[in-house]
Amino acid sequence: MSHAIQAVRGMNDLLPDTVPVWQRFERAARDVLHAYGYTEIRLPLLEKTELFARSIGDVTDIVEKEMYTFEDRNGDSLTLRPEGTAGCVRAGIENGLLHNQVQRFWYQGPMFRHERPQKGRYRQFHQLGVETFGMAGPDIDVELILLCARLWRALGVDGLELQLNSLGTLAARHLYRQQLVAYLEAHRAELDEDSLRRLDKNPMRVLDSKNPALQTIIAGAPNLQDALDAESREHFDWLCESLRAQGVVFRINPRLVRGLDYYSRTVFEWTTDRLGAQSAICAGGRFDSLVEHLGGRPMPAAGFAIGLERLIELLTREGVNAAAQAPHLYLAVLDDAAGRGALGLAERLRDAGLRVQLNCGGGALKSQLKRADRSGAPYCLLYGGETEHQGVALKDLRSGEQQELPVERAIEFLKGRTATAVTTFD
Ligand code: HAM
C-alpha cells in the first residue's frame, strides 16, 4: 500500500457532520443581508500580488510574511487572496460599479494566510465580508454594526463585545504619527526588534504589539482619540450616539488600530472571551482612501468581515447542532431483479417532492435496514420481492410498524407526513 497523503497544514476539511451548522449560518446570513439590500459578488481567489501590497500595506504582517505568493507560468507574481476587501475594490473599479453609484456588496469564501496554525487560526479560513461604497456619513457605519447585531441575534449568539475606535483622517493620523514617533523614540532602548522595525516604517503598528513586555509603554503612548480632527470627531460622536439610541452596547478602545493599513476613521471589532487567544470574530471599518489608492476616483467606503471558523466554533459550543438534511425515505431493494425498477421508483418519489436515498450496491435486508437507520430517514420503503407488482411495503423506522400498500398510496401518505415532519434545521 502506498502512503496516504495528508492535507496541507492549517487547511481543514469541513466534514459532513459540521457542514449543516455552516449551512445554517449561510441561510441566516443571506436572510439578514437581503433584509438590508446587500447583493452578492463572487471574486477570484487569485489576484496580482501588487494589489495586496498596495492596499493592505507593505509593512503589515500579512504582506510581509503571510501571503501565499508564487510566479505563474508567465512569470507574473500572483497571490492567493489573504482577505476580500482589496479584490472587491479592484472588481468594483474594473467593472465600473463604483463611480457615481452607491453599492452594498457581500461575498463569502476561503482566504489564505501563512500564519502559525492553532485553534481558531488557520492557513485556509473562510470569511463572510461586506463592502459598501459611495456613503461618506456615519449612518452606513451604524447600519453595518446593526446588521452584525441582527445576525448575532438570528443565530442566537450573545456575549460578543463590540469595540470601536476612530483613526481619524489621513492628515490627522499624520500629525498623531509624529507625536507617537517622538514618544516611542524616547523609549527606543526598551522596544523589541519587531517594534523597532515598525517604528521606522509604520509606527502605529507598534500599538498592535502583543509582547507583554511592551504593554506599559503602549499604555502610556499618546492617545489617538485626543489627536482626532474635528470632522472625524463629529463622525465618531454621531456613530456612538446612534448606536446608543439603537440600544447597541459598545466599548471605545483607543488602542484598536487594526492590522491592515487601508482604514481611516471608524474601525470596529466584535470579540469573544470564549475562544482563547483568537478572540476577534468580526472586524472592519471605513476605508475612504482605498478606491483612489487603487486607481479609481475618490469614493468613500466601509465594510467588515466575519471569520467563519471562529463563529461556527462559537455556535457549536453554544449547542447549535443542526441536523443534516436527512432523507424522508430510504428505498430498500429486496432482490437484484428489482434494482432497475427501484431507480425509476426513486425518481418518481423525488418528482413528488420527497428526499429519497436509494440502496445501491445490493445487500441483505438486514444490512439495508441498518443503512436506512443510519441515513436518518424516518421511513423505509421496501421494494421488490413479493410486493413488486402489487405495491410496496412501508416501514416506520421509529415504531417498527410495517404496512403493504400500492405505490400511489405510499406516496400520498409520505407527502402528508413529511409536509409537517421536522426533519431539517430550517
Ligand atoms: P481581518 O481582521 O484581517 O480583516 O479579518 C477579519 C476576520 O477574519 C478576523 O476578525 C477573524 O475572525 C478572521 N480571521 C483572520 N485571520 C484568520 C485566520 N488565520 N484563521 C481564522 N480566522 C481568521 C479583514 O480581512 C478585512 N478585509 C475586513 C474588512 C472588510 N474591513 C473592511 N471590509
Coordinates of C-alpha atoms and ligand atoms in Angstrom, one line a residue:
M1 CA 0.0 0.0 0.0
S2 CA 1.4 3.4 -0.8
H3 CA 1.4 6.1 1.9
A4 CA -1.7 8.2 2.5
I5 CA -1.3 11.8 1.5
Q6 CA -2.4 14.3 4.2
A7 CA -3.9 17.8 3.8
V8 CA -1.7 20.9 3.9
R9 CA -1.1 22.1 7.5
G10 CA -3.7 24.6 8.5
M11 CA -6.1 23.8 5.7
N12 CA -9.0 21.9 7.0
D13 CA -11.7 19.6 5.6
L14 CA -15.1 20.6 6.6
L15 CA -16.7 17.2 7.2
P16 CA -20.4 16.4 6.7
D17 CA -21.1 16.5 10.4
T18 CA -20.2 20.2 10.7
V19 CA -21.5 21.4 7.3
P20 CA -25.1 21.7 8.4
V21 CA -24.0 24.3 11.0
W22 CA -22.3 26.2 8.2
Q23 CA -25.4 26.0 6.1
R24 CA -27.5 27.2 8.9
F25 CA -25.2 30.2 9.3
E26 CA -25.3 30.8 5.5
R27 CA -29.1 30.8 5.4
A28 CA -29.3 33.2 8.4
A29 CA -26.7 35.5 6.9
R30 CA -28.4 35.6 3.5
D31 CA -31.7 36.5 5.0
V32 CA -30.2 39.3 7.1
L33 CA -28.1 40.6 4.1
H34 CA -31.2 40.7 1.9
A35 CA -33.2 42.4 4.6
Y36 CA -30.6 45.3 4.3
G37 CA -30.5 45.3 0.5
Y38 CA -27.0 43.8 0.0
T39 CA -26.1 41.9 -3.2
E40 CA -23.6 39.1 -3.6
I41 CA -20.4 39.5 -5.6
R42 CA -18.2 36.5 -6.4
L43 CA -14.5 37.2 -6.7
P44 CA -11.4 35.3 -7.8
L45 CA -9.2 33.5 -5.3
L46 CA -6.0 34.7 -7.1
E47 CA -5.1 38.3 -7.7
K48 CA -1.9 40.1 -8.7
T49 CA 0.4 40.4 -5.8
E50 CA 0.7 44.1 -6.2
L51 CA -3.0 44.5 -5.4
F52 CA -2.4 43.3 -1.8
A53 CA 0.9 45.0 -1.3
R54 CA -0.7 48.3 -2.3
S55 CA -3.9 48.0 -0.3
I56 CA -3.1 46.1 2.8
G57 CA 0.3 47.8 3.2
D58 CA 3.9 46.8 2.8
V59 CA 4.7 46.8 6.5
T60 CA 1.9 44.6 7.7
D61 CA 2.2 41.0 9.0
I62 CA 0.0 39.9 6.1
V63 CA 2.1 41.3 3.3
E64 CA 5.5 40.8 4.9
K65 CA 5.2 37.2 5.9
E66 CA 1.8 35.6 5.5
M67 CA 0.9 35.6 1.8
Y68 CA 0.9 32.6 -0.5
T69 CA 2.7 34.2 -3.4
F70 CA 4.1 32.5 -6.5
E71 CA 5.0 33.1 -10.1
D72 CA 2.7 31.6 -12.6
R73 CA 3.9 30.1 -15.9
N74 CA 4.1 33.6 -17.5
G75 CA 6.3 34.8 -14.7
D76 CA 3.5 37.0 -13.2
S77 CA 3.5 37.3 -9.4
L78 CA 0.2 36.1 -8.1
T79 CA -1.1 35.7 -4.6
L80 CA -3.9 33.7 -3.1
R81 CA -6.2 36.3 -1.5
P82 CA -5.5 36.8 2.2
E83 CA -8.7 38.9 2.5
G84 CA -11.5 40.1 0.3
T85 CA -11.6 43.9 0.5
A86 CA -8.8 44.5 -2.0
G87 CA -10.3 42.2 -4.6
C88 CA -13.7 43.7 -4.1
V89 CA -12.4 47.2 -4.7
R90 CA -10.4 46.1 -7.7
A91 CA -13.5 44.4 -9.2
G92 CA -15.6 47.5 -8.5
I93 CA -13.2 49.8 -10.3
E94 CA -12.6 47.5 -13.1
N95 CA -16.3 46.8 -13.8
G96 CA -17.4 50.4 -13.5
L97 CA -19.6 49.6 -10.4
L98 CA -18.4 52.4 -8.2
H99 CA -18.3 55.7 -10.0
N100 CA -21.4 57.8 -9.2
Q101 CA -23.1 54.8 -7.6
V102 CA -23.9 53.6 -4.1
Q103 CA -23.1 49.9 -3.6
R104 CA -23.7 47.3 -0.9
F105 CA -21.8 44.1 -1.7
W106 CA -21.3 40.9 0.2
Y107 CA -19.1 37.8 -0.5
Q108 CA -18.1 34.6 1.1
G109 CA -15.3 32.2 0.6
P110 CA -11.8 31.0 1.6
M111 CA -8.9 33.3 2.4
F112 CA -5.3 32.2 2.7
R113 CA -2.7 33.4 5.2
H114 CA 0.5 31.6 6.1
E115 CA 0.1 32.1 9.9
R116 CA 1.1 29.7 12.6
P117 CA -1.9 27.3 12.8
Q118 CA -3.6 27.0 16.2
K119 CA -7.2 26.8 17.4
G120 CA -9.2 29.5 15.6
R121 CA -6.3 30.4 13.4
Y122 CA -5.8 28.6 10.1
R123 CA -4.0 29.0 6.8
Q124 CA -7.1 28.5 4.8
F125 CA -10.1 30.1 6.6
H126 CA -13.4 31.5 5.5
Q127 CA -14.8 34.9 5.7
L128 CA -18.2 36.5 5.0
G129 CA -17.4 40.0 4.0
V130 CA -19.5 43.1 3.3
E131 CA -18.2 46.2 1.5
T132 CA -20.2 49.4 0.9
F133 CA -19.2 52.2 -1.4
G134 CA -20.4 55.8 -2.0
M135 CA -21.6 56.6 1.5
A136 CA -19.4 59.1 3.4
G137 CA -21.5 59.6 6.5
P138 CA -21.6 57.7 9.8
D139 CA -25.1 56.3 9.1
I140 CA -23.6 53.5 7.0
D141 CA -21.2 52.7 9.8
V142 CA -24.2 52.3 12.1
E143 CA -26.0 50.2 9.5
L144 CA -23.1 47.8 9.3
I145 CA -23.0 47.3 13.0
L146 CA -26.7 46.9 13.3
L147 CA -26.6 44.3 10.5
C148 CA -24.0 42.3 12.5
A149 CA -26.0 42.7 15.7
R150 CA -29.1 41.4 13.9
L151 CA -27.1 38.4 12.5
W152 CA -25.9 37.5 16.0
R153 CA -29.5 37.6 17.3
A154 CA -30.7 35.5 14.3
L155 CA -28.0 32.9 15.2
G156 CA -28.6 33.1 18.9
V157 CA -25.0 34.2 19.6
D158 CA -24.7 36.5 22.6
G159 CA -22.0 37.8 24.8
L160 CA -19.9 39.4 22.0
E161 CA -18.2 42.6 22.8
L162 CA -18.2 45.4 20.3
Q163 CA -15.1 47.5 20.4
L164 CA -14.9 50.8 18.5
N165 CA -12.3 53.4 17.6
S166 CA -11.7 56.2 15.2
L167 CA -8.4 56.5 13.4
G168 CA -9.3 60.0 12.0
T169 CA -8.4 61.3 8.6
L170 CA -5.1 60.6 6.9
A171 CA -4.0 64.2 7.7
A172 CA -4.9 63.8 11.4
R173 CA -3.2 60.5 11.5
H174 CA -0.1 62.1 10.1
L175 CA 0.0 64.6 13.0
Y176 CA -0.6 61.8 15.5
R177 CA 2.1 59.8 14.0
Q178 CA 4.6 62.5 14.7
Q179 CA 3.6 62.6 18.3
L180 CA 3.8 58.9 18.6
V181 CA 7.2 58.6 17.0
A182 CA 8.6 61.2 19.4
Y183 CA 7.2 59.2 22.3
L184 CA 8.4 55.9 21.0
E185 CA 11.9 57.3 20.2
A186 CA 12.2 58.3 23.8
H187 CA 11.6 54.6 24.7
R188 CA 13.7 53.2 21.9
A189 CA 16.0 51.2 24.2
E190 CA 13.1 49.3 25.6
L191 CA 11.5 48.3 22.3
D192 CA 11.8 44.8 20.8
E193 CA 13.2 44.1 17.3
D194 CA 9.7 43.9 15.7
S195 CA 8.6 47.2 17.2
L196 CA 11.9 48.9 16.2
R197 CA 11.2 47.9 12.6
R198 CA 7.6 49.1 12.8
L199 CA 8.8 52.3 14.4
D200 CA 10.7 53.2 11.3
K201 CA 8.2 52.1 8.7
N202 CA 4.7 52.1 10.3
P203 CA 4.8 53.3 13.9
M204 CA 1.1 52.9 14.7
R205 CA 1.6 49.2 14.4
V206 CA 3.7 49.3 17.5
L207 CA 0.5 49.8 19.4
D208 CA -0.7 46.5 18.0
S209 CA 2.2 44.6 19.5
K210 CA 1.2 41.6 21.7
N211 CA 4.6 41.5 23.5
P212 CA 3.7 41.6 27.3
A213 CA 6.9 43.5 28.0
L214 CA 5.8 46.4 25.9
Q215 CA 2.3 46.8 27.3
T216 CA 3.3 49.5 29.8
I217 CA 5.0 51.6 27.1
I218 CA 2.0 51.1 24.8
A219 CA -0.4 52.1 27.6
G220 CA 1.5 55.4 28.1
A221 CA 1.6 56.3 24.4
P222 CA -0.3 59.4 23.2
N223 CA -3.9 58.8 22.6
L224 CA -5.2 58.7 19.1
Q225 CA -8.6 60.0 20.2
D226 CA -7.0 63.2 21.5
A227 CA -5.5 63.8 18.1
L228 CA -8.7 63.4 16.1
D229 CA -9.6 66.1 13.6
A230 CA -12.9 67.9 14.2
E231 CA -14.8 66.2 11.4
S232 CA -13.7 62.7 12.4
R233 CA -14.7 63.5 16.0
E234 CA -18.1 64.6 14.9
H235 CA -18.4 61.5 12.7
F236 CA -17.5 59.3 15.6
D237 CA -19.8 61.1 18.1
W238 CA -22.7 60.7 15.7
L239 CA -21.9 57.0 15.3
C240 CA -21.7 56.4 19.1
E241 CA -24.9 58.4 19.8
S242 CA -26.8 56.5 17.1
L243 CA -25.6 53.1 18.5
R244 CA -26.7 54.1 22.0
A245 CA -30.1 55.2 20.6
Q246 CA -30.5 51.7 19.0
G247 CA -29.5 50.0 22.2
V248 CA -26.2 48.6 20.9
V249 CA -23.7 48.2 23.7
F250 CA -20.0 49.0 22.9
R251 CA -16.7 49.9 24.3
I252 CA -14.4 52.6 22.9
N253 CA -10.9 51.1 22.6
P254 CA -8.4 53.8 21.7
R255 CA -5.8 51.0 21.1
L256 CA -7.8 49.4 18.3
V257 CA -5.7 50.2 15.2
R258 CA -6.3 47.0 13.1
G259 CA -3.6 45.1 11.2
L260 CA -4.4 46.4 7.7
D261 CA -3.3 49.9 6.5
Y262 CA -6.3 50.9 4.5
Y263 CA -8.5 52.1 7.3
S264 CA -9.5 55.6 8.2
R265 CA -12.0 57.0 10.7
T266 CA -14.2 54.2 12.1
V267 CA -12.8 50.8 13.0
F268 CA -14.5 48.1 15.0
E269 CA -14.2 44.5 16.2
W270 CA -16.6 42.1 17.7
T271 CA -14.8 39.9 20.1
T272 CA -15.5 37.0 22.4
D273 CA -13.8 35.7 25.6
R274 CA -14.8 32.1 24.9
L275 CA -12.3 31.2 22.2
G276 CA -9.0 31.8 23.9
A277 CA -6.4 33.9 22.1
Q278 CA -8.2 34.2 18.8
S279 CA -10.9 36.5 20.1
A280 CA -11.9 38.6 17.1
I281 CA -15.0 37.1 15.4
C282 CA -15.7 40.0 13.0
A283 CA -13.7 43.1 12.1
G284 CA -13.9 46.1 9.8
G285 CA -14.2 49.8 9.4
R286 CA -14.0 52.6 6.9
F287 CA -11.5 52.7 4.1
D288 CA -12.2 56.0 2.4
S289 CA -8.9 56.3 0.6
L290 CA -8.6 52.8 -0.8
V291 CA -10.5 53.2 -4.0
E292 CA -8.5 56.2 -5.1
H293 CA -5.3 54.5 -3.9
L294 CA -6.1 51.5 -6.2
G295 CA -6.6 53.8 -9.2
G296 CA -10.3 54.6 -9.0
R297 CA -11.9 58.0 -8.5
P298 CA -12.2 59.0 -4.8
M299 CA -15.0 57.1 -3.2
P300 CA -15.9 56.6 0.5
A301 CA -16.2 53.0 1.6
A302 CA -16.8 50.9 4.7
G303 CA -17.2 47.2 5.4
F304 CA -16.3 44.3 7.6
A305 CA -15.6 40.5 7.5
I306 CA -16.6 37.7 9.8
G307 CA -14.2 34.9 10.5
L308 CA -16.4 31.9 9.9
E309 CA -14.4 29.1 11.6
R310 CA -14.5 31.2 14.8
L311 CA -18.1 31.9 14.6
I312 CA -19.0 28.3 13.8
E313 CA -16.9 27.2 16.7
L314 CA -18.9 29.5 18.9
L315 CA -22.2 28.3 17.6
T316 CA -21.2 24.7 18.1
R317 CA -20.1 25.4 21.7
E318 CA -23.4 27.1 22.3
G319 CA -25.1 23.8 21.4
V320 CA -26.3 24.7 17.9
N321 CA -26.2 21.3 16.3
A322 CA -28.0 21.5 13.0
A323 CA -29.4 18.2 11.7
A324 CA -28.3 17.3 8.3
Q325 CA -31.0 17.3 5.6
A326 CA -31.9 13.7 6.3
P327 CA -33.8 11.9 3.5
H328 CA -37.6 11.5 4.1
L329 CA -37.2 8.0 2.9
Y330 CA -34.8 5.1 2.4
L331 CA -35.6 2.9 -0.5
A332 CA -34.5 -0.7 0.1
V333 CA -34.4 -3.1 -2.8
L334 CA -35.4 -6.6 -1.9
D335 CA -33.9 -8.5 -4.8
D336 CA -31.4 -7.8 -7.6
A337 CA -34.1 -8.1 -10.3
A338 CA -35.9 -5.1 -8.8
G339 CA -32.8 -2.9 -9.0
R340 CA -33.7 -1.1 -12.3
G341 CA -37.4 -0.6 -11.2
A342 CA -36.2 0.8 -7.9
L343 CA -34.2 3.5 -9.8
G344 CA -37.4 4.5 -11.6
L345 CA -39.4 4.5 -8.4
A346 CA -36.9 6.6 -6.6
E347 CA -37.2 9.2 -9.5
R348 CA -41.0 9.2 -9.2
L349 CA -40.8 9.7 -5.4
R350 CA -38.4 12.6 -6.0
D351 CA -40.7 14.1 -8.6
A352 CA -43.3 14.1 -5.8
G353 CA -41.0 16.3 -3.7
L354 CA -39.6 13.6 -1.4
R355 CA -35.9 13.3 -0.5
V356 CA -35.0 9.7 -1.2
Q357 CA -31.9 7.8 -0.5
L358 CA -31.8 4.7 -2.7
N359 CA -30.0 1.5 -1.6
C360 CA -27.3 1.0 -4.3
G361 CA -24.9 -1.9 -4.3
G362 CA -27.3 -4.6 -3.1
G363 CA -27.0 -6.2 0.4
A364 CA -29.2 -8.4 2.6
L365 CA -32.4 -6.9 4.0
K366 CA -30.9 -6.7 7.5
S367 CA -27.9 -4.6 6.3
Q368 CA -30.1 -2.4 4.1
L369 CA -32.3 -1.7 7.2
K370 CA -29.2 -0.8 9.1
R371 CA -28.2 1.7 6.4
A372 CA -31.7 3.0 6.4
D373 CA -31.4 3.8 10.2
R374 CA -28.0 5.4 9.6
S375 CA -29.4 7.6 6.9
G376 CA -31.6 9.4 9.4
A377 CA -34.8 8.8 7.3
P378 CA -37.9 8.2 9.3
Y379 CA -39.3 5.7 6.8
C380 CA -38.0 2.8 4.7
L381 CA -39.8 1.7 1.6
L382 CA -39.2 -2.0 0.8
Y383 CA -39.4 -2.6 -2.9
G384 CA -39.3 -5.8 -4.9
G385 CA -39.8 -9.4 -3.9
E386 CA -43.3 -10.4 -3.1
T387 CA -44.7 -6.9 -3.3
E388 CA -43.1 -5.8 -6.5
H389 CA -46.3 -5.9 -8.6
Q390 CA -49.0 -5.1 -6.1
G391 CA -47.3 -2.4 -4.2
V392 CA -44.6 -1.7 -1.7
A393 CA -44.0 -2.2 2.0
L394 CA -43.6 0.9 4.1
K395 CA -41.7 0.6 7.4
D396 CA -41.9 3.3 10.1
L397 CA -38.3 3.1 11.3
R398 CA -39.1 4.7 14.7
S399 CA -42.0 2.4 15.7
G400 CA -41.0 -0.6 13.6
E401 CA -44.6 -0.9 12.2
Q402 CA -44.9 -2.1 8.6
Q403 CA -47.8 -1.9 6.1
E404 CA -48.2 -3.0 2.5
L405 CA -49.9 -0.6 0.1
P406 CA -50.0 0.5 -3.5
V407 CA -47.2 2.8 -4.6
E408 CA -49.5 5.8 -5.2
R409 CA -51.0 5.5 -1.7
A410 CA -47.5 5.3 -0.2
I411 CA -46.5 8.5 -2.0
E412 CA -49.6 10.3 -0.7
F413 CA -49.0 9.1 2.8
L414 CA -45.3 10.1 2.8
K415 CA -46.1 13.5 1.3
G416 CA -48.7 14.1 4.0
R417 CA -46.2 13.1 6.8
T418 CA -43.2 14.9 5.5
A419 CA -45.1 18.2 5.0
T420 CA -45.2 18.5 8.8
A421 CA -42.2 16.5 9.8
V422 CA -39.3 18.4 11.3
T423 CA -36.5 16.7 9.5
T424 CA -34.5 19.7 8.6
F425 CA -33.0 22.5 10.5
D426 CA -34.9 25.4 8.9
Ligands
HAM1 P1 -9.2 40.9 9.4 O1 -9.2 41.4 10.7 O2 -7.8 40.6 8.8 O3 -9.9 41.9 8.4 O4 -10.0 39.5 9.3 C1 -11.4 39.5 9.6 C2 -11.7 38.3 10.5 O5 -11.3 37.1 9.8 C3 -11.0 38.2 11.8 O6 -11.6 39.0 12.8 C4 -11.0 36.8 12.1 O7 -12.3 36.4 12.7 C5 -10.9 36.1 10.8 N1 -9.5 35.7 10.5 C6 -8.5 36.4 10.1 N2 -7.4 35.6 10.0 C7 -7.7 34.3 10.3 C8 -7.1 33.1 10.4 N3 -5.8 32.9 10.0 N4 -7.8 32.0 10.7 C9 -9.1 32.1 11.0 N5 -9.8 33.3 11.0 C10 -9.1 34.4 10.6 C11 -10.1 41.7 7.0 O8 -9.8 40.7 6.5 C12 -10.7 42.9 6.4 N6 -10.8 42.6 4.9 C13 -12.1 43.1 6.9 C14 -12.8 44.3 6.2 C15 -13.7 44.2 5.3 N7 -12.6 45.5 6.5 C16 -13.3 46.3 5.7 N8 -14.0 45.4 4.9

